[in-house]
PDB file of C-alpha atoms in Angstrom:
ATOM      1  CA  MET A  69       7.876   5.487 -15.988  1.00 74.00           C
ATOM      2  CA  PRO A  70       5.091   3.580 -14.183  1.00 88.00           C
ATOM      3  CA  VAL A  71       2.408   5.642 -12.484  1.00 93.00           C
ATOM      4  CA  TRP A  72       1.652   4.716  -8.852  1.00 95.00           C
ATOM      5  CA  GLN A  73      -1.600   6.718  -8.774  1.00 93.00           C
ATOM      6  CA  ASN A  74      -2.038   8.247  -5.305  1.00 96.00           C
ATOM      7  CA  VAL A  75       0.233   5.784  -3.485  1.00 97.00           C
ATOM      8  CA  ASN A  76       2.450   7.567  -0.954  1.00 98.00           C
ATOM      9  CA  LEU A  77       6.083   6.801  -0.133  1.00 98.00           C
ATOM     10  CA  LYS A  78       5.362   4.744   2.987  1.00 98.00           C
ATOM     11  CA  GLN A  79       2.759   2.701   1.158  1.00 98.00           C
ATOM     12  CA  LYS A  80       5.388   1.936  -1.477  1.00 98.00           C
ATOM     13  CA  ALA A  81       7.651   0.655   1.307  1.00 98.00           C
ATOM     14  CA  ILE A  82       4.794  -1.599   2.469  1.00 98.00           C
ATOM     15  CA  PHE A  83       4.401  -2.888  -1.088  1.00 97.00           C
ATOM     16  CA  GLU A  84       8.143  -3.593  -1.342  1.00 97.00           C
ATOM     17  CA  ILE A  85       8.076  -5.755   1.790  1.00 97.00           C
ATOM     18  CA  ILE A  86       5.002  -7.633   0.568  1.00 96.00           C
ATOM     19  CA  GLN A  87       6.591  -8.412  -2.808  1.00 94.00           C
ATOM     20  CA  ARG A  88      10.174  -8.987  -1.648  1.00 92.00           C
ATOM     21  CA  GLY A  89      10.158 -12.710  -0.881  1.00 85.00           C
ATOM     22  CA  GLU A  90       9.638 -15.640  -3.209  1.00 89.00           C
ATOM     23  CA  THR A  91       6.141 -17.101  -3.370  1.00 87.00           C
ATOM     24  CA  CYS A  92       7.473 -20.506  -2.334  1.00 88.00           C
ATOM     25  CA  ASN A  93       8.602 -19.004   0.991  1.00 92.00           C
ATOM     26  CA  LEU A  94       5.149 -17.767   1.954  1.00 94.00           C
ATOM     27  CA  PRO A  95       3.626 -17.321   4.454  1.00 96.00           C
ATOM     28  CA  TYR A  96       6.089 -14.760   5.761  1.00 97.00           C
ATOM     29  CA  TYR A  97       5.556 -13.684   9.371  1.00 98.00           C
ATOM     30  CA  LEU A  98       6.597 -10.114  10.121  1.00 98.00           C
ATOM     31  CA  GLN A  99       8.941  -9.498  13.012  1.00 97.00           C
ATOM     32  CA  GLY A 100      10.982  -6.710  14.513  1.00 97.00           C
ATOM     33  CA  GLU A 101      11.147  -3.434  12.588  1.00 97.00           C
ATOM     34  CA  GLU A 102       8.953  -4.712   9.769  1.00 98.00           C
ATOM     35  CA  LEU A 103       6.184  -5.639  12.201  1.00 98.00           C
ATOM     36  CA  ASP A 104       6.486  -2.251  13.901  1.00 98.00           C
ATOM     37  CA  PHE A 105       6.267  -0.506  10.512  1.00 98.00           C
ATOM     38  CA  PHE A 106       3.089  -2.366   9.563  1.00 98.00           C
ATOM     39  CA  ILE A 107       1.490  -1.711  12.959  1.00 98.00           C
ATOM     40  CA  ARG A 108       2.209   2.013  12.634  1.00 98.00           C
ATOM     41  CA  GLY A 109       0.715   1.837   9.148  1.00 98.00           C
ATOM     42  CA  ILE A 110      -2.533   0.372  10.474  1.00 98.00           C
ATOM     43  CA  ALA A 111      -2.579   3.091  13.142  1.00 98.00           C
ATOM     44  CA  GLN A 112      -2.508   5.688  10.343  1.00 98.00           C
ATOM     45  CA  GLY A 113      -5.415   4.181   8.453  1.00 98.00           C
ATOM     46  CA  PRO A 114      -9.143   3.438   8.798  1.00 97.00           C
ATOM     47  CA  HIS A 115      -8.620   0.322  10.942  1.00 97.00           C
ATOM     48  CA  ALA A 116      -6.843   2.081  13.815  1.00 98.00           C
ATOM     49  CA  LYS A 117      -9.902   1.628  16.033  1.00 97.00           C
ATOM     50  CA  THR A 118     -11.163  -1.688  14.668  1.00 97.00           C
ATOM     51  CA  TYR A 119      -8.665  -4.519  14.170  1.00 98.00           C
ATOM     52  CA  LEU A 120      -5.563  -2.844  15.590  1.00 98.00           C
ATOM     53  CA  PRO A 121      -6.643  -2.923  19.280  1.00 98.00           C
ATOM     54  CA  GLN A 122      -7.577  -6.615  18.937  1.00 98.00           C
ATOM     55  CA  LEU A 123      -4.372  -7.925  17.354  1.00 98.00           C
ATOM     56  CA  VAL A 124      -2.814 -10.958  19.011  1.00 98.00           C
ATOM     57  CA  GLU A 125       0.464 -10.649  20.923  1.00 98.00           C
ATOM     58  CA  ARG A 126       3.731 -10.171  18.996  1.00 97.00           C
ATOM     59  CA  GLU A 127       4.917 -13.713  19.744  1.00 97.00           C
ATOM     60  CA  LYS A 128       1.750 -15.046  18.063  1.00 97.00           C
ATOM     61  CA  SER A 129       2.540 -13.366  14.718  1.00 97.00           C
ATOM     62  CA  PRO A 130      -0.193 -10.731  14.434  1.00 98.00           C
ATOM     63  CA  ILE A 131       0.642  -9.808  10.808  1.00 98.00           C
ATOM     64  CA  TYR A 132       1.926 -11.975   7.990  1.00 98.00           C
ATOM     65  CA  ILE A 133       2.160 -12.087   4.203  1.00 97.00           C
ATOM     66  CA  ALA A 134       0.374 -14.959   2.457  1.00 96.00           C
ATOM     67  CA  ARG A 135      -0.259 -16.058  -1.104  1.00 93.00           C
ATOM     68  CA  GLY A 136      -3.228 -14.424  -2.765  1.00 90.00           C
ATOM     69  CA  HIS A 137      -6.146 -16.051  -4.475  1.00 81.00           C
ATOM     70  CA  ALA A 138      -5.054 -15.324  -8.056  1.00 78.00           C
ATOM     71  CA  PRO A 139      -2.469 -17.376 -10.014  1.00 73.00           C
ATOM     72  CA  PRO A 140       0.210 -14.705 -10.684  1.00 70.00           C
ATOM     73  CA  THR A 141       3.306 -14.722  -8.468  1.00 64.00           C
ATOM     74  CA  TYR A 142       2.701 -11.119  -7.419  1.00 68.00           C
ATOM     75  CA  SER A 143      -0.600 -12.118  -5.833  1.00 88.00           C
ATOM     76  CA  ARG A 144      -0.050 -11.704  -2.093  1.00 94.00           C
ATOM     77  CA  VAL A 145      -2.261 -10.589   0.755  1.00 95.00           C
ATOM     78  CA  VAL A 146      -1.655  -9.100   4.192  1.00 97.00           C
ATOM     79  CA  LYS A 147      -3.360 -11.054   6.960  1.00 98.00           C
ATOM     80  CA  LEU A 148      -4.084  -9.862  10.474  1.00 98.00           C
ATOM     81  CA  ARG A 149      -4.568 -12.260  13.384  1.00 98.00           C
ATOM     82  CA  PHE A 150      -6.850 -10.890  16.077  1.00 98.00           C
ATOM     83  CA  TYR A 151      -9.126 -11.883  18.922  1.00 98.00           C
ATOM     84  CA  GLY A 152     -12.838 -11.965  18.187  1.00 97.00           C
ATOM     85  CA  PRO A 153     -15.435 -10.841  17.821  1.00 97.00           C
ATOM     86  CA  ASP A 154     -14.852  -9.193  14.468  1.00 97.00           C
ATOM     87  CA  PRO A 155     -15.077  -5.446  15.229  1.00 97.00           C
ATOM     88  CA  VAL A 156     -16.618  -4.659  11.834  1.00 95.00           C
ATOM     89  CA  LEU A 157     -19.115  -7.525  11.629  1.00 95.00           C
ATOM     90  CA  LYS A 158     -20.239  -7.741  15.242  1.00 93.00           C
ATOM     91  CA  ASP A 159     -23.097  -5.293  14.680  1.00 91.00           C
ATOM     92  CA  ALA A 160     -23.915  -6.370  11.117  1.00 92.00           C
ATOM     93  CA  GLY A 161     -26.630  -8.856  12.042  1.00 90.00           C
ATOM     94  CA  PRO A 162     -27.018 -12.669  12.176  1.00 88.00           C
ATOM     95  CA  ASN A 163     -26.165 -13.157   8.504  1.00 92.00           C
ATOM     96  CA  TRP A 164     -22.599 -11.997   9.150  1.00 93.00           C
ATOM     97  CA  PRO A 165     -20.871 -14.315  11.659  1.00 92.00           C
ATOM     98  CA  ALA A 166     -18.536 -12.235  13.795  1.00 95.00           C
ATOM     99  CA  GLY A 167     -17.027 -14.968  15.961  1.00 95.00           C
ATOM    100  CA  GLN A 168     -16.920 -15.299  19.724  1.00 95.00           C
ATOM    101  CA  ASP A 169     -15.119 -13.325  22.409  1.00 96.00           C
ATOM    102  CA  GLY A 170     -11.466 -14.357  22.469  1.00 97.00           C
ATOM    103  CA  GLU A 171     -11.734 -16.511  19.334  1.00 97.00           C
ATOM    104  CA  LEU A 172      -8.607 -16.460  17.174  1.00 97.00           C
ATOM    105  CA  MET A 173      -9.603 -14.926  13.832  1.00 98.00           C
ATOM    106  CA  GLU A 174      -7.985 -13.565  10.679  1.00 97.00           C
ATOM    107  CA  TYR A 175      -8.705 -10.635   8.400  1.00 96.00           C
ATOM    108  CA  ILE A 176      -7.251  -9.796   4.985  1.00 96.00           C
ATOM    109  CA  ILE A 177      -6.440  -6.098   4.967  1.00 97.00           C
ATOM    110  CA  GLY A 178      -5.788  -4.201   1.748  1.00 95.00           C
ATOM    111  CA  TRP A 179      -2.195  -2.956   1.792  1.00 96.00           C
ATOM    112  CA  ARG A 180      -3.303   0.502   0.650  1.00 96.00           C
ATOM    113  CA  TRP A 181      -5.227   0.933   3.909  1.00 97.00           C
ATOM    114  CA  LEU A 182      -1.856   1.087   5.691  1.00 98.00           C
ATOM    115  CA  TYR A 183      -0.578   4.668   5.966  1.00 98.00           C
ATOM    116  CA  ALA A 184      -3.700   5.825   4.134  1.00 98.00           C
ATOM    117  CA  TYR A 185      -3.855   8.877   6.426  1.00 97.00           C
ATOM    118  CA  TRP A 186      -0.117   9.575   6.443  1.00 96.00           C
ATOM    119  CA  ASP A 187       0.557  13.210   5.611  1.00 93.00           C
ATOM    120  CA  GLY A 188       3.422  12.815   3.193  1.00 95.00           C
ATOM    121  CA  PRO A 189       4.358  12.936  -0.510  1.00 97.00           C
ATOM    122  CA  LEU A 190       3.059  10.586  -3.169  1.00 97.00           C
ATOM    123  CA  VAL A 191       5.428   8.402  -5.164  1.00 97.00           C
ATOM    124  CA  ASP A 192       4.506  10.293  -8.323  1.00 96.00           C
ATOM    125  CA  GLU A 193       5.451  13.607  -6.692  1.00 95.00           C
ATOM    126  CA  VAL A 194       9.074  12.654  -6.013  1.00 96.00           C
ATOM    127  CA  ASP A 195      11.764  12.452  -8.656  1.00 95.00           C
ATOM    128  CA  GLU A 196      12.827   8.822  -9.330  1.00 96.00           C
ATOM    129  CA  ALA A 197      10.785   7.547  -6.354  1.00 97.00           C
ATOM    130  CA  TRP A 198       9.192   4.910  -8.578  1.00 96.00           C
ATOM    131  CA  ASN A 199      12.653   3.441  -9.154  1.00 96.00           C
ATOM    132  CA  THR A 200      14.006   3.905  -5.609  1.00 96.00           C
ATOM    133  CA  LYS A 201      13.652   1.531  -2.672  1.00 97.00           C
ATOM    134  CA  MET A 202      11.690   3.202   0.112  1.00 98.00           C
ATOM    135  CA  TRP A 203      12.212   0.484   2.726  1.00 98.00           C
ATOM    136  CA  PRO A 204      13.785   0.818   5.226  1.00 97.00           C
ATOM    137  CA  GLU A 205      14.711   4.480   4.709  1.00 97.00           C
ATOM    138  CA  VAL A 206      11.222   5.967   5.188  1.00 97.00           C
ATOM    139  CA  ALA A 207      10.753   3.966   8.406  1.00 96.00           C
ATOM    140  CA  LYS A 208      13.605   5.741  10.174  1.00 95.00           C
ATOM    141  CA  LEU A 209      12.515   8.171  12.877  1.00 90.00           C
ATOM    142  CA  ASP A 210      14.795  10.913  11.540  1.00 94.00           C
ATOM    143  CA  TRP A 211      13.623  10.531   7.919  1.00 95.00           C
ATOM    144  CA  THR A 212      12.266  13.705   6.323  1.00 94.00           C
ATOM    145  CA  TRP A 213      10.818  14.622   2.937  1.00 92.00           C
ATOM    146  CA  GLU A 214      12.550  18.028   2.984  1.00 91.00           C
ATOM    147  CA  THR A 215      15.610  16.758   1.103  1.00 91.00           C
ATOM    148  CA  LEU A 216      13.616  15.220  -1.748  1.00 94.00           C
ATOM    149  CA  LYS A 217      13.350  16.604  -5.270  1.00 94.00           C
ATOM    150  CA  PHE A 218       9.721  17.107  -6.222  1.00 94.00           C
ATOM    151  CA  LEU A 219       7.889  17.118  -9.521  1.00 92.00           C
ATOM    152  CA  THR A 220       4.317  17.450 -10.755  1.00 91.00           C
ATOM    153  CA  PRO A 221       2.467  14.115 -11.100  1.00 92.00           C
ATOM    154  CA  PRO A 222       0.705  13.316 -14.402  1.00 91.00           C
ATOM    155  CA  TYR A 223      -2.720  13.571 -12.742  1.00 92.00           C
ATOM    156  CA  TRP A 224      -4.550  16.133 -10.630  1.00 91.00           C
ATOM    157  CA  VAL A 225      -3.726  16.234  -6.925  1.00 90.00           C
ATOM    158  CA  PRO A 226      -5.167  18.981  -4.669  1.00 89.00           C
ATOM    159  CA  GLU A 227      -2.674  21.322  -3.057  1.00 84.00           C
ATOM    160  CA  ASP A 228      -4.347  20.949   0.369  1.00 84.00           C
ATOM    161  CA  GLY A 229      -1.803  23.245   1.955  1.00 86.00           C
ATOM    162  CA  LYS A 230       1.025  20.717   1.524  1.00 90.00           C
ATOM    163  CA  PRO A 231       4.324  22.643   1.543  1.00 90.00           C
ATOM    164  CA  TRP A 232       5.879  20.510  -1.208  1.00 89.00           C
ATOM    165  CA  ARG A 233       2.962  21.355  -3.532  1.00 89.00           C
ATOM    166  CA  ILE A 234       3.073  25.112  -3.143  1.00 84.00           C
ATOM    167  CA  GLY A 235       4.004  26.914  -6.364  1.00 71.00           C
ATOM    168  CA  ARG A 236       4.072  23.752  -8.431  1.00 72.00           C
ATOM    169  CA  ASN A 237       3.362  23.632 -12.150  1.00 66.00           C
ATOM    170  CA  GLU A 238       0.103  22.408 -13.620  1.00 60.00           C
ATOM    171  CA  ALA A 239      -0.261  18.660 -14.093  1.00 54.00           C
ATOM    172  CA  TYR A 240       1.139  17.340 -17.328  1.00 55.00           C
ATOM    173  CA  PRO A 241      -1.490  16.205 -19.845  1.00 52.00           C
ATOM    174  CA  ILE A 242      -1.712  12.423 -20.242  1.00 53.00           C
ATOM    175  CA  ARG A 243      -1.213  11.313 -23.827  1.00 52.00           C
ATOM    176  CA  VAL A 244      -2.716   8.042 -24.992  1.00 49.00           C
ATOM    177  CA  VAL A 245      -1.231   6.173 -27.933  1.00 49.00           C
ATOM    178  CA  LYS A 246      -3.664   4.720 -30.463  1.00 50.00           C
ATOM    179  CA  GLY A 247      -2.778   1.612 -32.455  1.00 51.00           C
ATOM    180  CA  LYS A 248       0.578   1.058 -30.748  1.00 46.00           C
ATOM    181  CA  GLY A 249       1.854  -1.958 -28.924  1.00 47.00           C
ATOM    182  CA  LYS A 250       1.914  -5.702 -29.414  1.00 50.00           C
ATOM    183  CA  GLY A 251      -0.193  -6.764 -32.350  1.00 48.00           C
ATOM    184  CA  GLY A 252      -1.250  -3.207 -33.181  1.00 46.00           C
ATOM    185  CA  LYS A 253      -0.490  -0.999 -36.155  1.00 47.00           C
ATOM    186  CA  SER A 254       0.645   2.567 -36.085  1.00 44.00           C
ATOM    187  CA  GLY A 255      -1.698   4.593 -38.238  1.00 44.00           C
ATOM    188  CA  ALA A 256      -1.152   8.020 -39.708  1.00 42.00           C
ATOM    189  CA  GLY A 257      -3.351   9.585 -37.093  1.00 42.00           C
ATOM    190  CA  SER A 258      -1.647   7.950 -34.113  1.00 38.00           C
ATOM    191  CA  SER A 259      -0.234  10.217 -31.447  1.00 36.00           C
ATOM    192  CA  GLU A 260       3.301   9.819 -30.163  1.00 36.00           C
ATOM    193  CA  GLY A 261       4.361   8.984 -26.630  1.00 37.00           C
ATOM    194  CA  GLY A 262       3.645   6.248 -24.092  1.00 38.00           C
ATOM    195  CA  VAL A 263       0.539   5.162 -22.285  1.00 36.00           C
ATOM    196  CA  ALA A 264       0.532   6.526 -18.761  1.00 41.00           C
ATOM    197  CA  GLY A 265       0.414   3.850 -16.125  1.00 42.00           C
ATOM    198  CA  ARG A 266       1.113   0.826 -18.356  1.00 40.00           C
ATOM    199  CA  GLY A 267       2.943  -1.836 -16.358  1.00 45.00           C
ATOM    200  CA  SER A 268       2.099  -0.149 -13.062  1.00 47.00           C
ATOM    201  CA  ALA A 269       3.056  -2.372 -10.152  1.00 48.00           C
ATOM    202  CA  VAL A 270       0.158  -0.971  -8.197  1.00 48.00           C
ATOM    203  CA  GLU A 271      -2.401  -1.975 -10.832  1.00 49.00           C
ATOM    204  CA  GLU A 272      -0.968  -5.487 -10.844  1.00 47.00           C
ATOM    205  CA  ALA A 273      -1.268  -5.748  -7.073  1.00 43.00           C
ATOM    206  CA  LEU A 274      -4.809  -4.411  -7.041  1.00 45.00           C
ATOM    207  CA  ALA A 275      -5.811  -7.068  -9.557  1.00 47.00           C
ATOM    208  CA  ALA A 276      -5.218  -9.581  -6.776  1.00 44.00           C
ATOM    209  CA  LYS A 277      -6.892  -7.643  -4.006  1.00 43.00           C
ATOM    210  CA  GLY A 278      -8.383  -9.686  -1.237  1.00 45.00           C
ATOM    211  CA  ALA A 279      -9.260  -7.152   1.404  1.00 41.00           C
ATOM    212  CA  GLY A 280     -12.456  -7.202   3.372  1.00 41.00           C
ATOM    213  CA  LYS A 281     -12.916 -10.890   4.193  1.00 42.00           C
ATOM    214  CA  ALA A 282     -12.775 -12.402   7.649  1.00 42.00           C
ATOM    215  CA  ALA A 283     -11.792 -15.969   8.291  1.00 42.00           C
ATOM    216  CA  ALA A 284     -12.358 -17.953  11.481  1.00 41.00           C
TER     217      ALA A 284
END
């Protein structure tokens, strides 16, 4: 199974929304419950006190999904529309234009910054979560992790007092296959098993990351 590497369940729901539509239909402007879900995600991340308070009004489409800068079809970015000046660049000096007061600006936010501080299980800690749609289930107000079936991820995660991690088994060792795959030969000394994380949807998305740039 693909490894999502420290991505939590609500972040997976964000990723599902980003990747759901066809590239030819982008940009896709979030509305209704999807917009609310993204706004709550920003509120539970490092930009809760930067771009979130300066977002434009709902009717002006404060958050939308756009095509990324890389050729693959999975290359998409999340764009925020806010009123200037840029809260991150305004004190960075003259070499970093921050815009004017009230100027309509845009910022590409990395999707993993949304729900980065959410105190909930990782995808790799929940049985079959990698193959289960999280949206819109995890966005429901009465949703709880208490009914989920948990497992030990294939990498180290601190217990941190999380109730679903208490009494868990040790992390499974990751086995790497040598000489396997397309164009390779299987030698006598090759180990058996699959390569952890190969084909990970998260790794593909991160290859097209575009976070951290402001556009006037």
